[in-house]
Amino acid sequence: DLIFSWSASLFLSIWKHGEAALNQHLFKVVAKDDIDKYFLKSLIEFQIPEITKSSHGSTMQHITRKELYTFSVIVPTSKTEQTKIAEVLSTVDKAIEDTEKLIAKQQRLKTGLMQDLLTCGIDAKGNIRSEATHEFKDSPLGRIPIEWEVVHIGSILKTSPKNGYSPNESNSWEGVYVLGLGCLTHDGFRPTQLKFAPKLEGFMEKALLSTGDFLISRSNTQNLVGLVGIYEDIGIPCLYPDLMVRLSFSEEVINEFMELSFSSHYLRKQIQRDATGTSGSMKKINSTKIKNFLFIQPPKTEQVKILSKINKFNLLMENHNAELNKLKSLKAALMRDLLSGERSVVPLLEKTKG
């Protein structure tokens, strides 16, 4: 059955999981006899951007049957041609689905690998330690290699944590950006939420960023508070806001290793446990709490080895993501050509007959 989600997220799917019942936010779409079901799925998907423009609702976007009936589309009269278009698009869909599954599998492997590397580490032979072959000891964060230590974050800081500065957002470009909280993600720093800052004044300079600055959010939702990132210069001066804190670590640790550690299960658990706030959605941590978080510290030489292992994994995932983006771009181009009538699959049909 062809299922259309008309509320919250607009999308279509072919149901493949046995008997089930629809809830009130789903339509079952039944194609007429002269319409290929798989072609119809692609055709509606192609129209989703336009359909979305007609959706409404302040908290949960949705579209109604009445609004759907106002849309007109171009349809090949030949069902054979429809089927061929669906076959072309489904080939790309299958490649996208396989690549997404591979990425999801790699992400699960990376999560497990990080857990092992950040609690067991790598021995002199390049293998992950185990208690069967190496000596471990008890710690406040569980069993760790005998060579490692558990310390407070405050003990590896060169200076006290520094809050940023949040000026009133400017209505026009004054030559400076201020980061939004969205710049700190589960994957580190991303310059995706930049706001216009007023003209740079002397007192604002303390919040100017330089490449390599380590940032942590001190306020956000329960799931996002305490996210970290290492700032990279974007070619334009940037300030960090009051809801972020800049940390400066001692020579005992590597910035990139600290970024990795702050995404670990043991540190995320401490952050979410200690984040407080009267608001149901926004939680906060402060400098004192940040300094009191416990950190599992391997020797610096081993930090380098762990980072090397993770970076190889990240490169593999980047390649898979690049392939996924290429496939999605290919599908978008094919949909634009084949579902708008700009290109015909008739030559393919004639070649098949030949």
Short mmCIF file of C-alpha atoms in Angstrom, two decimals:
data_model
loop_
_atom_site.label_atom_id
_atom_site.label_comp_id
_atom_site.label_asym_id
_atom_site.label_seq_id
_atom_site.Cartn_x
_atom_site.Cartn_y
_atom_site.Cartn_z
CA ASP A 1 0.00 0.00 0.00
CA LEU A 2 1.07 3.57 -0.75
CA ILE A 3 1.02 5.65 2.45
CA PHE A 4 1.08 9.45 2.57
CA SER A 5 1.96 11.21 5.83
CA TRP A 6 0.02 14.49 5.69
CA SER A 7 0.83 15.88 9.16
CA ALA A 8 4.10 17.06 10.78
CA SER A 9 6.38 15.63 8.05
CA LEU A 10 5.02 15.26 4.52
CA PHE A 11 6.38 12.08 2.92
CA LEU A 12 5.35 8.92 1.10
CA SER A 13 6.25 5.30 1.63
CA ILE A 14 5.33 1.87 0.28
CA TRP A 15 4.26 -0.24 3.26
CA LYS A 16 6.19 -3.55 3.43
CA HIS A 17 5.64 -4.76 7.00
CA GLY A 18 2.51 -6.92 7.03
CA GLU A 19 -0.96 -6.05 8.32
CA ALA A 20 -1.32 -2.71 10.08
CA ALA A 21 -3.83 0.05 10.74
CA LEU A 22 -3.48 3.72 9.78
CA ASN A 23 -3.57 6.44 12.39
CA GLN A 24 -5.35 9.73 11.81
CA HIS A 25 -2.25 11.44 10.33
CA LEU A 26 -1.84 9.06 7.39
CA PHE A 27 -3.65 8.59 4.08
CA LYS A 28 -3.72 5.35 2.12
CA VAL A 29 -3.42 6.40 -1.51
CA VAL A 30 -5.05 4.11 -4.08
CA ALA A 31 -4.03 4.66 -7.70
CA LYS A 32 -6.55 4.35 -10.52
CA ASP A 33 -6.19 1.34 -12.81
CA ASP A 34 -4.39 3.35 -15.50
CA ILE A 35 -1.82 4.80 -13.04
CA ASP A 36 1.30 2.93 -11.89
CA LYS A 37 1.44 3.03 -8.07
CA TYR A 38 5.22 3.49 -7.93
CA PHE A 39 5.05 6.27 -10.52
CA LEU A 40 2.34 7.95 -8.43
CA LYS A 41 4.57 7.82 -5.35
CA SER A 42 7.39 9.59 -7.21
CA LEU A 43 5.01 12.09 -8.76
CA ILE A 44 3.59 13.16 -5.38
CA GLU A 45 7.11 13.28 -3.88
CA PHE A 46 8.12 15.61 -6.70
CA GLN A 47 5.25 17.92 -5.74
CA ILE A 48 6.01 17.92 -1.98
CA PRO A 49 7.86 21.30 -2.05
CA GLU A 50 4.80 22.95 -3.63
CA ILE A 51 2.37 21.05 -1.42
CA THR A 52 4.33 22.18 1.66
CA LYS A 53 3.69 25.82 0.71
CA SER A 54 -0.02 25.18 1.23
CA SER A 55 0.40 23.40 4.56
CA HIS A 56 -0.69 25.16 7.73
CA GLY A 57 -0.58 24.83 11.51
CA SER A 58 1.55 26.66 14.08
CA THR A 59 2.90 23.62 15.94
CA MET A 60 2.36 20.75 13.49
CA GLN A 61 2.22 21.46 9.75
CA HIS A 62 -0.42 19.54 7.84
CA ILE A 63 -2.23 19.38 4.51
CA THR A 64 -5.89 18.42 3.94
CA ARG A 65 -7.61 16.41 1.20
CA LYS A 66 -9.31 19.59 0.01
CA GLU A 67 -5.96 21.30 -0.52
CA LEU A 68 -4.48 18.26 -2.24
CA TYR A 69 -7.35 18.25 -4.73
CA THR A 70 -6.34 21.72 -5.95
CA PHE A 71 -3.01 20.46 -7.35
CA SER A 72 -2.67 19.61 -11.04
CA VAL A 73 0.13 17.52 -12.51
CA ILE A 74 1.36 16.31 -15.91
CA VAL A 75 0.94 12.55 -16.32
CA PRO A 76 2.04 10.31 -19.23
CA THR A 77 -1.06 8.65 -20.65
CA SER A 78 0.92 5.45 -21.26
CA LYS A 79 1.07 3.26 -18.17
CA THR A 80 4.09 1.53 -19.71
CA GLU A 81 5.90 4.87 -19.79
CA GLN A 82 4.86 5.56 -16.19
CA THR A 83 6.28 2.19 -15.14
CA LYS A 84 9.58 2.85 -16.91
CA ILE A 85 9.92 6.24 -15.16
CA ALA A 86 9.20 4.53 -11.83
CA GLU A 87 11.84 1.88 -12.59
CA VAL A 88 14.50 4.50 -13.34
CA LEU A 89 13.74 6.39 -10.11
CA SER A 90 13.42 3.24 -8.00
CA THR A 91 16.92 2.18 -9.07
CA VAL A 92 18.30 5.40 -7.57
CA ASP A 93 16.01 5.01 -4.53
CA LYS A 94 17.47 1.54 -3.91
CA ALA A 95 21.02 2.91 -4.11
CA ILE A 96 20.09 5.71 -1.67
CA GLU A 97 18.45 3.25 0.73
CA ASP A 98 21.48 0.92 0.65
CA THR A 99 23.88 3.82 1.26
CA GLU A 100 21.76 5.14 4.16
CA LYS A 101 21.77 1.66 5.73
CA LEU A 102 25.55 1.50 5.35
CA ILE A 103 25.96 4.93 6.98
CA ALA A 104 23.66 3.93 9.85
CA LYS A 105 25.68 0.74 10.36
CA GLN A 106 28.95 2.69 10.30
CA GLN A 107 27.53 5.17 12.85
CA ARG A 108 26.63 2.32 15.20
CA LEU A 109 30.13 0.89 14.81
CA LYS A 110 31.66 4.31 15.48
CA THR A 111 29.58 4.73 18.65
CA GLY A 112 30.79 1.37 19.94
CA LEU A 113 34.37 2.09 18.89
CA MET A 114 34.34 5.46 20.68
CA GLN A 115 33.02 3.85 23.86
CA ASP A 116 35.86 1.31 23.77
CA LEU A 117 38.58 3.82 22.87
CA LEU A 118 37.56 6.40 25.49
CA THR A 119 37.37 3.87 28.33
CA CYS A 120 39.94 1.21 27.34
CA GLY A 121 42.28 2.91 24.89
CA ILE A 122 44.92 1.43 22.59
CA ASP A 123 47.92 -0.60 23.71
CA ALA A 124 51.47 -0.40 22.31
CA LYS A 125 50.57 -2.89 19.57
CA GLY A 126 47.62 -0.80 18.35
CA ASN A 127 44.94 -3.04 19.86
CA ILE A 128 42.05 -1.99 22.10
CA ARG A 129 42.83 -3.07 25.66
CA SER A 130 40.76 -5.62 27.55
CA GLU A 131 40.88 -6.72 31.17
CA ALA A 132 41.76 -10.20 29.97
CA THR A 133 45.13 -9.03 28.69
CA HIS A 134 45.83 -5.71 30.46
CA GLU A 135 45.76 -4.31 33.96
CA PHE A 136 42.77 -2.09 34.88
CA LYS A 137 41.78 -0.24 38.05
CA ASP A 138 38.63 1.09 39.68
CA SER A 139 37.71 4.78 39.23
CA PRO A 140 34.71 7.04 39.90
CA LEU A 141 33.75 6.42 36.24
CA GLY A 142 34.22 2.68 36.25
CA ARG A 143 37.13 0.44 35.34
CA ILE A 144 39.94 2.17 33.39
CA PRO A 145 43.47 1.21 32.29
CA ILE A 146 46.07 1.37 35.06
CA GLU A 147 47.99 4.09 33.14
CA TRP A 148 44.97 6.44 32.98
CA GLU A 149 43.55 8.93 35.49
CA VAL A 150 40.14 10.43 36.26
CA VAL A 151 40.39 14.19 36.84
CA HIS A 152 38.08 17.17 37.05
CA ILE A 153 37.83 19.31 33.90
CA GLY A 154 38.95 22.26 36.01
CA SER A 155 42.34 20.63 36.64
CA ILE A 156 43.22 20.64 32.92
CA LEU A 157 42.16 24.26 32.21
CA LYS A 158 44.77 26.98 31.73
CA THR A 159 42.29 29.75 32.59
CA SER A 160 38.79 29.98 34.04
CA PRO A 161 35.89 29.38 31.63
CA LYS A 162 34.82 32.59 29.87
CA ASN A 163 31.24 33.42 28.91
CA GLY A 164 30.71 35.19 25.60
CA TYR A 165 28.83 38.38 24.79
CA SER A 166 25.40 38.70 23.19
CA PRO A 167 24.85 42.10 21.57
CA ASN A 168 21.47 43.09 20.17
CA GLU A 169 21.21 41.64 16.68
CA SER A 170 21.82 44.26 13.99
CA ASN A 171 19.29 44.81 11.20
CA SER A 172 22.08 45.25 8.66
CA TRP A 173 25.56 43.94 7.95
CA GLU A 174 28.21 45.71 10.07
CA GLY A 175 31.14 43.41 9.29
CA VAL A 176 30.80 41.07 12.31
CA TYR A 177 28.81 37.92 13.05
CA VAL A 178 27.72 36.47 16.38
CA LEU A 179 27.25 32.69 16.58
CA GLY A 180 23.85 31.20 17.26
CA LEU A 181 23.50 28.16 19.53
CA GLY A 182 22.86 26.08 16.41
CA CYS A 183 26.54 26.46 15.50
CA LEU A 184 27.38 23.82 18.13
CA THR A 185 26.07 20.45 16.96
CA HIS A 186 26.51 16.77 17.81
CA ASP A 187 29.17 16.82 15.06
CA GLY A 188 31.05 19.83 16.42
CA PHE A 189 31.22 23.42 15.13
CA ARG A 190 29.16 24.24 12.04
CA PRO A 191 28.74 27.89 10.87
CA THR A 192 25.06 27.33 10.09
CA GLN A 193 23.42 29.91 12.39
CA LEU A 194 25.20 33.25 12.13
CA LYS A 195 23.57 36.53 13.13
CA PHE A 196 24.44 40.14 12.30
CA ALA A 197 26.33 41.81 15.15
CA PRO A 198 26.60 45.59 15.58
CA LYS A 199 29.79 47.41 14.68
CA LEU A 200 32.72 46.02 16.67
CA GLU A 201 33.48 48.04 19.82
CA GLY A 202 36.47 47.65 22.14
CA PHE A 203 34.53 45.99 24.94
CA MET A 204 33.27 43.31 22.50
CA GLU A 205 36.76 42.16 21.59
CA LYS A 206 36.94 39.77 24.55
CA ALA A 207 34.33 37.65 22.76
CA LEU A 208 36.14 37.60 19.39
CA LEU A 209 36.99 34.09 18.24
CA SER A 210 40.19 32.63 16.80
CA THR A 211 40.72 29.32 15.02
CA GLY A 212 41.09 26.54 17.59
CA ASP A 213 38.92 28.14 20.29
CA PHE A 214 37.00 25.47 22.20
CA LEU A 215 33.34 26.32 22.83
CA ILE A 216 30.61 24.67 24.91
CA SER A 217 26.95 25.70 25.12
CA ARG A 218 25.86 26.49 28.68
CA SER A 219 22.15 26.70 27.90
CA ASN A 220 19.90 24.75 25.53
CA THR A 221 17.41 21.91 25.56
CA GLN A 222 18.18 18.82 27.65
CA ASN A 223 19.52 17.01 24.59
CA LEU A 224 21.59 19.92 23.26
CA VAL A 225 22.98 21.65 26.34
CA GLY A 226 26.72 21.09 26.72
CA LEU A 227 27.40 20.46 23.04
CA VAL A 228 30.94 21.47 22.07
CA GLY A 229 32.87 22.50 18.99
CA ILE A 230 36.27 23.81 17.91
CA TYR A 231 35.89 27.13 16.11
CA GLU A 232 37.31 27.44 12.59
CA ASP A 233 37.85 30.86 11.01
CA ILE A 234 35.20 31.61 8.36
CA GLY A 235 36.98 34.65 6.95
CA ILE A 236 34.81 37.17 8.82
CA PRO A 237 35.16 38.25 12.48
CA CYS A 238 32.86 36.27 14.79
CA LEU A 239 31.78 36.70 18.40
CA TYR A 240 30.51 33.91 20.60
CA PRO A 241 27.34 34.59 22.63
CA ASP A 242 26.72 34.69 26.35
CA LEU A 243 25.06 31.27 26.18
CA MET A 244 28.40 29.74 25.17
CA VAL A 245 31.58 29.34 27.22
CA ARG A 246 35.15 29.34 25.89
CA LEU A 247 37.48 26.77 27.45
CA SER A 248 41.27 26.90 27.25
CA PHE A 249 42.92 23.56 28.00
CA SER A 250 46.42 22.88 29.30
CA GLU A 251 49.13 21.15 27.28
CA GLU A 252 48.20 17.83 28.91
CA VAL A 253 45.29 17.33 26.52
CA ILE A 254 44.53 17.82 22.82
CA ASN A 255 41.56 20.00 21.84
CA GLU A 256 40.25 17.43 19.35
CA PHE A 257 40.45 14.71 22.00
CA MET A 258 38.47 16.89 24.40
CA GLU A 259 35.83 17.43 21.70
CA LEU A 260 35.58 13.67 21.32
CA SER A 261 35.39 13.15 25.09
CA PHE A 262 32.59 15.70 25.56
CA SER A 263 30.47 13.62 23.18
CA SER A 264 31.15 10.44 25.15
CA HIS A 265 28.47 8.66 27.11
CA TYR A 266 30.12 9.30 30.48
CA LEU A 267 30.45 13.09 30.02
CA ARG A 268 27.05 13.58 28.30
CA LYS A 269 25.48 11.74 31.25
CA GLN A 270 27.10 14.15 33.73
CA ILE A 271 26.04 17.20 31.68
CA GLN A 272 22.42 16.14 31.40
CA ARG A 273 22.30 15.14 35.06
CA ASP A 274 23.61 18.49 36.29
CA ALA A 275 21.78 20.76 33.81
CA THR A 276 19.06 22.67 35.66
CA GLY A 277 16.42 25.28 34.91
CA THR A 278 12.87 26.34 35.69
CA SER A 279 11.93 26.26 32.01
CA GLY A 280 10.62 22.95 30.76
CA SER A 281 12.63 23.24 27.56
CA MET A 282 15.83 25.16 28.38
CA LYS A 283 18.45 23.73 30.76
CA LYS A 284 21.65 25.37 31.99
CA ILE A 285 25.10 24.49 33.21
CA ASN A 286 27.57 27.02 34.63
CA SER A 287 31.33 27.37 34.83
CA THR A 288 31.50 25.73 38.26
CA LYS A 289 29.65 22.65 37.01
CA ILE A 290 31.82 22.48 33.89
CA LYS A 291 34.99 22.54 36.01
CA ASN A 292 33.61 19.79 38.27
CA PHE A 293 32.78 17.33 35.47
CA LEU A 294 34.94 14.21 35.66
CA PHE A 295 37.13 13.37 32.66
CA ILE A 296 38.98 10.13 31.86
CA GLN A 297 42.50 11.24 30.92
CA PRO A 298 44.85 9.00 28.95
CA PRO A 299 48.50 9.97 28.38
CA LYS A 300 48.83 12.52 25.57
CA THR A 301 50.63 10.03 23.31
CA GLU A 302 47.63 7.73 23.55
CA GLN A 303 45.22 10.58 22.85
CA VAL A 304 47.02 10.95 19.50
CA LYS A 305 46.56 7.25 18.71
CA ILE A 306 42.86 7.33 19.61
CA LEU A 307 42.27 10.40 17.45
CA SER A 308 44.05 8.75 14.51
CA LYS A 309 41.79 5.70 14.79
CA ILE A 310 38.62 7.81 14.94
CA ASN A 311 39.75 10.10 12.10
CA LYS A 312 40.17 7.12 9.77
CA PHE A 313 36.62 6.09 10.61
CA ASN A 314 35.37 9.65 10.06
CA LEU A 315 37.02 9.80 6.63
CA LEU A 316 35.24 6.59 5.63
CA MET A 317 31.90 8.03 6.76
CA GLU A 318 32.57 11.30 4.91
CA ASN A 319 33.08 9.32 1.71
CA HIS A 320 29.79 7.47 2.24
CA ASN A 321 27.98 10.76 2.93
CA ALA A 322 29.46 12.31 -0.20
CA GLU A 323 28.20 9.35 -2.21
CA LEU A 324 24.75 9.73 -0.61
CA ASN A 325 24.61 13.42 -1.53
CA LYS A 326 25.58 12.61 -5.13
CA LEU A 327 22.78 10.03 -5.33
CA LYS A 328 20.23 12.48 -3.90
CA SER A 329 21.32 15.14 -6.41
CA LEU A 330 21.00 12.58 -9.20
CA LYS A 331 17.50 11.64 -8.06
CA ALA A 332 16.45 15.30 -7.85
CA ALA A 333 17.71 15.89 -11.41
CA LEU A 334 15.98 12.76 -12.73
CA MET A 335 12.70 13.70 -11.01
CA ARG A 336 12.90 17.21 -12.46
CA ASP A 337 13.51 15.85 -15.97
CA LEU A 338 11.19 12.84 -16.01
CA LEU A 339 8.27 14.08 -13.89
CA SER A 340 8.02 17.52 -15.46
CA GLY A 341 7.87 16.15 -18.97
CA GLU A 342 11.13 17.85 -19.97
CA ARG A 343 12.67 14.51 -20.90
CA SER A 344 10.98 11.37 -22.13
CA VAL A 345 11.72 7.73 -21.38
CA VAL A 346 10.27 6.70 -24.74
CA PRO A 347 13.79 6.22 -26.18
CA LEU A 348 14.49 3.82 -23.32
CA LEU A 349 11.29 1.93 -24.08
CA GLU A 350 12.21 1.68 -27.77
CA LYS A 351 15.70 0.48 -26.86
CA THR A 352 14.18 -2.15 -24.58
CA LYS A 353 11.94 -3.36 -27.39
CA GLY A 354 14.93 -3.48 -29.72
#
